[in-house]
Amino acid sequence: MLKTLKYTVLLSLTLLFSCTMSTQGFSDKIVIAHRGASGYIPEHTMESKVMAHAMNSDFIEQDLVLSKDDIPIVIHDIYLEEVTDVSTIYPERSRDDGRYYVIDFTLEELKRLSVNERVNLETGLAVFPNRFPLKKANFKLHTLQEEIEVIQGLNLSTGKKTGIYPEIKNPGFHLKEGKDISKIVLQILDQYGYTKKTDRCILQCFDADELKRIRQELKSELYLTQLLEFTDDIDHLEIYAGYADAIGPSIDQLFLLSHGKSLREKKHFIQRAHQQNLQVHAYTFRKDQHPNFDSFEDLLQFGFEELELDGVFTDFPDTVKDFLQP
Ligand code: G3P
Ligand code: CA
């Protein structure tokens, strides 16, 4: 009798715990394909997303910027020239600052561009020289809707449950241009069935006021991640916990630059985040860029085992998945 009672109590506690996890976070450590499998194929191309899906990434990231005709385009910057041939195709379309803005082109115009590996504009060389060669193949830009349809289609055909991890880029810039990017993105996510925390869609933004607005004014019930650049003020965690479900600190902030913080203080920051029910998804883990660590594996070991991160954004999702294999 006592044994049965003990078993029932244990089972109830387990169920309670797993329910808590399903609403507040993910029980396993997650691998987020940063701009797709971007270590292998130019970032944010559909090919990089399909590859990331095939590599069993848990989530695939979409950075989002609006086109002139209000369509969310999957691209990292508000500018085009570092990842496309825009200056060749539309030489007259730069602004006075010499930059080519996504928001000045319609989707139809953007589709004429070819996408390449990211280039350093000063040197004309690839930012990551050992990745996909420059000016080879013919990759194209695509929309958020197109990418969701590919990921959801692949989920159906493969039986996987790969999630999406969209980022609202530069909401202040969009607002100055008269556009409400968050509203537009939320409508599309809703249309494709992403409305709740359990829908395997995590929405992220660096702009804290905008993420708060997404939760409070736009009434989104999605899982939200507050991205951080160099802000590691422990007092802010309580504020983030008021509207977000996770924080996304940078790897520089955590491992590389000291910012006057000791390892103990950094670990404490993550522990305090966990105490506030905030998961921690750090960016960006790269096999071909890990200063201060002898190997990528050392970096991963430090991130997952020492700091107890809950997830990482990585250009190499296959390697991180392998690392996490039991
Ligand atoms: O969104 C997480 C990470 O991607 C943030 O950095 O600059 O690559 O968008 P960024
Ligand atoms: Ca991003």
Tab-separated table of C-alpha atoms and ligand atoms in Angstrom:
chain	number	residue	atom	x	y	z
A	1	MET	CA	0.000	0.000	0.000
A	2	LEU	CA	2.766	2.364	1.093
A	3	LYS	CA	4.749	1.373	-1.999
A	4	THR	CA	1.755	2.183	-4.262
A	5	LEU	CA	1.297	5.541	-2.543
A	6	LYS	CA	4.994	6.355	-2.966
A	7	TYR	CA	4.769	5.386	-6.639
A	8	THR	CA	1.674	7.570	-7.159
A	9	VAL	CA	3.340	10.563	-5.489
A	10	LEU	CA	6.476	10.036	-7.584
A	11	LEU	CA	4.436	9.751	-10.786
A	12	SER	CA	2.461	12.914	-9.963
A	13	LEU	CA	5.671	14.812	-9.280
A	14	THR	CA	7.176	13.592	-12.555
A	15	LEU	CA	4.052	14.612	-14.465
A	16	LEU	CA	3.972	17.985	-12.732
A	17	PHE	CA	7.643	18.525	-13.561
A	18	SER	CA	7.239	17.556	-17.216
A	19	CYS	CA	4.176	19.832	-17.568
A	20	THR	CA	6.187	22.691	-16.055
A	21	MET	CA	8.967	22.078	-18.522
A	22	SER	CA	6.594	22.020	-21.464
A	23	THR	CA	5.282	25.466	-20.638
A	24	GLN	CA	8.486	27.107	-19.440
A	25	GLY	CA	11.087	25.595	-21.680
A	26	PHE	CA	12.437	22.560	-23.427
A	27	SER	CA	13.545	19.552	-21.431
A	28	ASP	CA	16.535	18.755	-23.673
A	29	LYS	CA	19.336	21.028	-24.738
A	30	ILE	CA	18.466	22.544	-28.109
A	31	VAL	CA	20.554	23.079	-31.220
A	32	ILE	CA	19.537	26.110	-33.258
A	33	ALA	CA	20.796	26.262	-36.835
A	34	HIS	CA	22.142	29.821	-36.987
A	35	ARG	CA	21.050	31.286	-40.355
A	36	GLY	CA	20.643	27.611	-41.400
A	37	ALA	CA	23.604	25.249	-41.792
A	38	SER	CA	25.535	28.404	-42.622
A	39	GLY	CA	28.952	26.864	-42.010
A	40	TYR	CA	28.459	24.894	-45.229
A	41	ILE	CA	26.178	26.896	-47.568
A	42	PRO	CA	25.627	30.696	-47.730
A	43	GLU	CA	23.584	31.956	-44.781
A	44	HIS	CA	19.806	32.174	-44.996
A	45	THR	CA	19.544	30.449	-48.389
A	46	MET	CA	16.786	27.859	-48.636
A	47	GLU	CA	19.507	25.292	-49.298
A	48	SER	CA	21.090	26.075	-45.915
A	49	LYS	CA	17.715	25.559	-44.226
A	50	VAL	CA	17.041	22.227	-45.931
A	51	MET	CA	20.520	21.060	-44.943
A	52	ALA	CA	19.932	22.170	-41.336
A	53	HIS	CA	16.676	20.205	-41.318
A	54	ALA	CA	18.430	17.103	-42.635
A	55	MET	CA	21.029	17.494	-39.851
A	56	ASN	CA	18.260	17.157	-37.242
A	57	SER	CA	18.580	20.700	-35.895
A	58	ASP	CA	15.960	21.288	-33.223
A	59	PHE	CA	15.229	24.814	-34.480
A	60	ILE	CA	16.167	26.751	-37.613
A	61	GLU	CA	16.711	30.500	-37.398
A	62	GLN	CA	15.168	33.217	-39.614
A	63	ASP	CA	16.430	36.828	-39.311
A	64	LEU	CA	13.707	39.074	-40.753
A	65	VAL	CA	13.675	42.415	-42.585
A	66	LEU	CA	10.710	43.870	-44.511
A	67	SER	CA	10.726	44.500	-48.261
A	68	LYS	CA	9.264	47.671	-49.805
A	69	ASP	CA	5.978	45.789	-50.265
A	70	ASP	CA	5.879	44.730	-46.573
A	71	ILE	CA	6.970	41.120	-47.002
A	72	PRO	CA	9.301	39.633	-44.349
A	73	ILE	CA	12.522	38.599	-46.128
A	74	VAL	CA	14.882	36.107	-44.481
A	75	ILE	CA	18.137	38.072	-44.307
A	76	HIS	CA	20.434	39.128	-41.476
A	77	ASP	CA	20.954	42.834	-42.188
A	78	ILE	CA	18.812	45.749	-43.300
A	79	TYR	CA	21.458	46.077	-46.067
A	80	LEU	CA	21.959	43.839	-49.101
A	81	GLU	CA	25.489	44.311	-50.388
A	82	GLU	CA	27.402	41.972	-48.048
A	83	VAL	CA	25.462	38.897	-49.124
A	84	THR	CA	24.113	39.674	-52.614
A	85	ASP	CA	25.145	41.083	-56.003
A	86	VAL	CA	22.822	44.105	-55.586
A	87	SER	CA	25.487	46.660	-56.592
A	88	THR	CA	25.859	44.909	-59.962
A	89	ILE	CA	22.168	44.342	-60.660
A	90	TYR	CA	20.867	47.721	-59.375
A	91	PRO	CA	23.963	50.042	-59.403
A	92	GLU	CA	21.818	53.214	-59.113
A	93	ARG	CA	19.728	52.132	-56.151
A	94	SER	CA	21.993	52.882	-53.168
A	95	ARG	CA	21.054	55.640	-50.710
A	96	ASP	CA	23.241	58.711	-50.037
A	97	ASP	CA	25.243	56.670	-47.503
A	98	GLY	CA	26.226	54.288	-50.305
A	99	ARG	CA	24.230	51.378	-48.839
A	100	TYR	CA	21.547	49.276	-50.505
A	101	TYR	CA	18.544	48.760	-48.214
A	102	VAL	CA	16.269	45.700	-48.374
A	103	ILE	CA	13.328	47.999	-47.593
A	104	ASP	CA	13.872	49.958	-50.861
A	105	PHE	CA	13.179	46.895	-53.040
A	106	THR	CA	10.018	44.916	-53.785
A	107	LEU	CA	10.029	41.143	-53.416
A	108	GLU	CA	9.998	40.821	-57.198
A	109	GLU	CA	13.140	42.965	-57.424
A	110	LEU	CA	14.856	41.109	-54.579
A	111	LYS	CA	14.250	37.803	-56.334
A	112	ARG	CA	16.517	38.951	-59.186
A	113	LEU	CA	19.539	39.034	-56.869
A	114	SER	CA	21.994	36.193	-56.313
A	115	VAL	CA	23.076	35.380	-52.770
A	116	ASN	CA	26.716	34.739	-51.902
A	117	GLU	CA	28.872	33.930	-48.880
A	118	ARG	CA	29.205	36.982	-46.638
A	119	VAL	CA	31.863	39.378	-47.906
A	120	ASN	CA	33.979	41.910	-46.036
A	121	LEU	CA	33.183	45.088	-48.013
A	122	GLU	CA	36.594	46.636	-47.301
A	123	THR	CA	38.686	43.712	-48.546
A	124	GLY	CA	36.221	42.085	-50.945
A	125	LEU	CA	37.152	38.737	-49.342
A	126	ALA	CA	34.902	36.154	-47.718
A	127	VAL	CA	34.441	36.664	-43.984
A	128	PHE	CA	34.933	32.901	-43.497
A	129	PRO	CA	37.477	31.932	-46.177
A	130	ASN	CA	37.141	28.158	-45.769
A	131	ARG	CA	33.422	28.005	-46.319
A	132	PHE	CA	31.387	27.831	-49.552
A	133	PRO	CA	33.317	29.555	-52.390
A	134	LEU	CA	32.342	33.076	-53.450
A	135	LYS	CA	30.323	33.670	-56.630
A	136	LYS	CA	29.543	29.990	-57.199
A	137	ALA	CA	26.081	28.522	-57.771
A	138	ASN	CA	22.955	30.676	-57.897
A	139	PHE	CA	21.302	31.073	-54.521
A	140	LYS	CA	18.260	33.311	-54.012
A	141	LEU	CA	16.601	35.324	-51.246
A	142	HIS	CA	13.277	34.033	-49.945
A	143	THR	CA	10.401	35.071	-47.687
A	144	LEU	CA	9.427	33.927	-44.192
A	145	GLN	CA	6.328	32.274	-45.649
A	146	GLU	CA	8.356	30.337	-48.203
A	147	GLU	CA	10.709	29.089	-45.514
A	148	ILE	CA	7.922	28.038	-43.151
A	149	GLU	CA	6.283	26.083	-45.967
A	150	VAL	CA	9.553	24.246	-46.662
A	151	ILE	CA	10.171	23.438	-42.971
A	152	GLN	CA	6.575	22.380	-42.319
A	153	GLY	CA	6.613	20.331	-45.548
A	154	LEU	CA	9.832	18.591	-44.507
A	155	ASN	CA	8.390	17.959	-41.053
A	156	LEU	CA	5.463	16.171	-42.710
A	157	SER	CA	7.552	14.167	-45.145
A	158	THR	CA	10.209	13.151	-42.587
A	159	GLY	CA	8.134	12.925	-39.403
A	160	LYS	CA	10.429	15.412	-37.637
A	161	LYS	CA	9.274	18.313	-35.454
A	162	THR	CA	11.867	20.914	-36.369
A	163	GLY	CA	10.956	24.316	-34.972
A	164	ILE	CA	11.476	27.838	-36.268
A	165	TYR	CA	13.316	30.639	-34.440
A	166	PRO	CA	12.468	33.968	-36.171
A	167	GLU	CA	14.149	37.240	-35.174
A	168	ILE	CA	12.597	40.682	-35.575
A	169	LYS	CA	15.495	42.758	-36.906
A	170	ASN	CA	15.818	46.427	-36.094
A	171	PRO	CA	12.174	47.326	-35.266
A	172	GLY	CA	13.178	50.981	-34.678
A	173	PHE	CA	14.494	51.317	-38.231
A	174	HIS	CA	11.302	49.740	-39.623
A	175	LEU	CA	9.181	52.136	-37.578
A	176	LYS	CA	11.094	55.141	-38.964
A	177	GLU	CA	10.293	53.781	-42.419
A	178	GLY	CA	6.603	53.635	-41.440
A	179	LYS	CA	6.413	49.852	-41.001
A	180	ASP	CA	5.357	47.672	-38.038
A	181	ILE	CA	7.449	44.567	-38.650
A	182	SER	CA	6.371	42.737	-35.484
A	183	LYS	CA	2.678	42.991	-36.330
A	184	ILE	CA	3.272	41.686	-39.845
A	185	VAL	CA	5.452	38.778	-38.660
A	186	LEU	CA	2.987	37.775	-35.916
A	187	GLN	CA	0.139	37.657	-38.463
A	188	ILE	CA	2.137	35.277	-40.667
A	189	LEU	CA	3.136	33.077	-37.731
A	190	ASP	CA	-0.505	32.911	-36.666
A	191	GLN	CA	-1.557	31.977	-40.194
A	192	TYR	CA	0.858	29.010	-40.099
A	193	GLY	CA	-0.302	27.790	-36.688
A	194	TYR	CA	2.331	29.331	-34.429
A	195	THR	CA	0.457	31.011	-31.584
A	196	LYS	CA	1.424	29.315	-28.317
A	197	LYS	CA	4.608	28.471	-26.375
A	198	THR	CA	4.254	24.815	-27.275
A	199	ASP	CA	4.054	25.444	-31.040
A	200	ARG	CA	7.809	25.076	-31.611
A	201	CYS	CA	8.285	28.663	-32.647
A	202	ILE	CA	10.580	30.901	-30.600
A	203	LEU	CA	10.440	34.599	-31.388
A	204	GLN	CA	13.583	36.633	-30.598
A	205	CYS	CA	14.589	40.283	-30.614
A	206	PHE	CA	17.467	42.421	-29.300
A	207	ASP	CA	15.155	45.376	-28.673
A	208	ALA	CA	13.759	44.887	-25.144
A	209	ASP	CA	10.982	47.469	-25.539
A	210	GLU	CA	9.805	45.759	-28.713
A	211	LEU	CA	9.845	42.258	-27.199
A	212	LYS	CA	7.876	43.570	-24.227
A	213	ARG	CA	5.439	45.195	-26.661
A	214	ILE	CA	5.068	41.869	-28.498
A	215	ARG	CA	4.035	40.217	-25.225
A	216	GLN	CA	1.979	43.005	-23.676
A	217	GLU	CA	0.502	45.142	-26.458
A	218	LEU	CA	0.406	42.665	-29.331
A	219	LYS	CA	-0.641	39.934	-26.849
A	220	SER	CA	1.567	37.213	-28.267
A	221	GLU	CA	1.604	33.955	-26.304
A	222	LEU	CA	4.612	32.616	-28.172
A	223	TYR	CA	7.838	31.551	-26.451
A	224	LEU	CA	9.997	34.720	-26.469
A	225	THR	CA	13.776	35.135	-26.246
A	226	GLN	CA	15.368	38.396	-25.168
A	227	LEU	CA	18.659	38.676	-27.046
A	228	LEU	CA	21.523	40.364	-25.181
A	229	GLU	CA	24.695	41.837	-26.539
A	230	PHE	CA	26.851	43.048	-23.685
A	231	THR	CA	24.220	43.549	-21.038
A	232	ASP	CA	24.839	41.062	-18.268
A	233	ASP	CA	23.403	43.068	-15.425
A	234	ILE	CA	21.958	40.468	-13.100
A	235	ASP	CA	19.271	42.890	-11.912
A	236	HIS	CA	17.774	42.967	-15.401
A	237	LEU	CA	16.922	39.265	-15.303
A	238	GLU	CA	13.813	39.851	-13.232
A	239	ILE	CA	12.608	42.404	-15.802
A	240	TYR	CA	13.226	39.995	-18.719
A	241	ALA	CA	11.401	37.252	-16.814
A	242	GLY	CA	8.346	39.517	-16.740
A	243	TYR	CA	7.745	39.016	-20.457
A	244	ALA	CA	10.321	36.578	-21.902
A	245	ASP	CA	10.944	32.841	-21.566
A	246	ALA	CA	14.645	32.803	-22.422
A	247	ILE	CA	17.637	35.059	-22.793
A	248	GLY	CA	20.139	34.903	-25.643
A	249	PRO	CA	23.555	36.137	-24.513
A	250	SER	CA	26.501	36.385	-26.913
A	251	ILE	CA	29.427	34.010	-26.716
A	252	ASP	CA	31.724	37.044	-26.391
A	253	GLN	CA	29.826	38.126	-23.332
A	254	LEU	CA	29.981	34.662	-21.806
A	255	PHE	CA	33.386	33.297	-22.695
A	256	LEU	CA	35.707	35.495	-24.634
A	257	LEU	CA	35.824	39.001	-23.267
A	258	SER	CA	36.098	39.300	-19.563
A	259	HIS	CA	34.088	42.543	-19.152
A	260	GLY	CA	35.502	42.544	-15.658
A	261	LYS	CA	33.498	39.454	-14.736
A	262	SER	CA	34.992	36.280	-13.328
A	263	LEU	CA	33.910	32.826	-14.448
A	264	ARG	CA	32.108	32.430	-11.134
A	265	GLU	CA	30.096	35.607	-11.814
A	266	LYS	CA	29.213	34.412	-15.333
A	267	LYS	CA	28.052	31.047	-13.999
A	268	HIS	CA	26.087	32.884	-11.356
A	269	PHE	CA	24.406	35.003	-14.070
A	270	ILE	CA	23.165	31.837	-15.804
A	271	GLN	CA	22.120	30.216	-12.535
A	272	ARG	CA	20.130	33.326	-11.644
A	273	ALA	CA	18.495	33.269	-15.071
A	274	HIS	CA	17.442	29.667	-14.430
A	275	GLN	CA	16.076	30.646	-11.024
A	276	GLN	CA	13.939	33.254	-12.817
A	277	ASN	CA	12.644	30.458	-15.122
A	278	LEU	CA	14.582	31.904	-18.042
A	279	GLN	CA	16.321	29.411	-20.281
A	280	VAL	CA	19.648	30.450	-21.804
A	281	HIS	CA	20.320	30.093	-25.560
A	282	ALA	CA	23.747	31.530	-26.398
A	283	TYR	CA	25.057	32.653	-29.808
A	284	THR	CA	27.129	31.950	-31.951
A	285	PHE	CA	29.082	28.666	-31.846
A	286	ARG	CA	31.421	28.224	-34.821
A	287	LYS	CA	33.765	25.358	-35.635
A	288	ASP	CA	35.986	27.746	-37.599
A	289	GLN	CA	36.071	30.511	-34.960
A	290	HIS	CA	36.711	29.616	-31.334
A	291	PRO	CA	39.421	31.899	-29.926
A	292	ASN	CA	40.515	31.084	-26.366
A	293	PHE	CA	39.588	27.411	-26.802
A	294	ASP	CA	41.875	24.754	-28.278
A	295	SER	CA	39.040	23.006	-30.055
A	296	PHE	CA	35.367	23.416	-30.860
A	297	GLU	CA	34.678	20.465	-28.571
A	298	ASP	CA	36.352	22.274	-25.661
A	299	LEU	CA	34.126	25.260	-26.305
A	300	LEU	CA	31.005	23.083	-26.422
A	301	GLN	CA	32.028	21.272	-23.275
A	302	PHE	CA	32.520	24.560	-21.485
A	303	GLY	CA	29.182	25.937	-22.719
A	304	PHE	CA	27.006	22.930	-21.999
A	305	GLU	CA	28.736	21.344	-19.024
A	306	GLU	CA	30.384	24.204	-17.149
A	307	LEU	CA	27.902	27.001	-17.839
A	308	GLU	CA	24.855	24.711	-18.234
A	309	LEU	CA	23.465	26.438	-21.308
A	310	ASP	CA	20.056	25.218	-22.481
A	311	GLY	CA	20.724	25.769	-26.167
A	312	VAL	CA	23.145	27.237	-28.662
A	313	PHE	CA	22.935	28.987	-32.003
A	314	THR	CA	25.486	27.361	-34.271
A	315	ASP	CA	26.630	27.500	-37.906
A	316	PHE	CA	27.487	23.782	-37.579
A	317	PRO	CA	24.365	22.032	-36.242
A	318	ASP	CA	25.587	18.541	-37.214
A	319	THR	CA	28.710	18.829	-35.044
A	320	VAL	CA	26.778	20.132	-32.044
A	321	LYS	CA	24.128	17.414	-32.406
A	322	ASP	CA	26.938	14.817	-32.479
A	323	PHE	CA	28.485	16.353	-29.370
A	324	LEU	CA	25.178	16.106	-27.496
A	325	GLN	CA	24.525	12.483	-28.472
A	326	PRO	CA	24.324	10.369	-25.294
B	1	G3P	O1	19.745	35.702	-32.914
B	1	G3P	C1	20.781	35.022	-32.310
B	1	G3P	C2	21.966	35.442	-33.065
B	1	G3P	O2	21.694	35.144	-34.399
B	1	G3P	C3	22.128	36.908	-32.843
B	1	G3P	O3	23.107	37.371	-33.586
B	1	G3P	O4	23.685	38.988	-35.222
B	1	G3P	O5	23.638	36.574	-35.835
B	1	G3P	O6	21.519	37.824	-35.508
B	1	G3P	P1	22.959	37.717	-35.116
B	2	CA	CA	19.797	36.246	-35.399
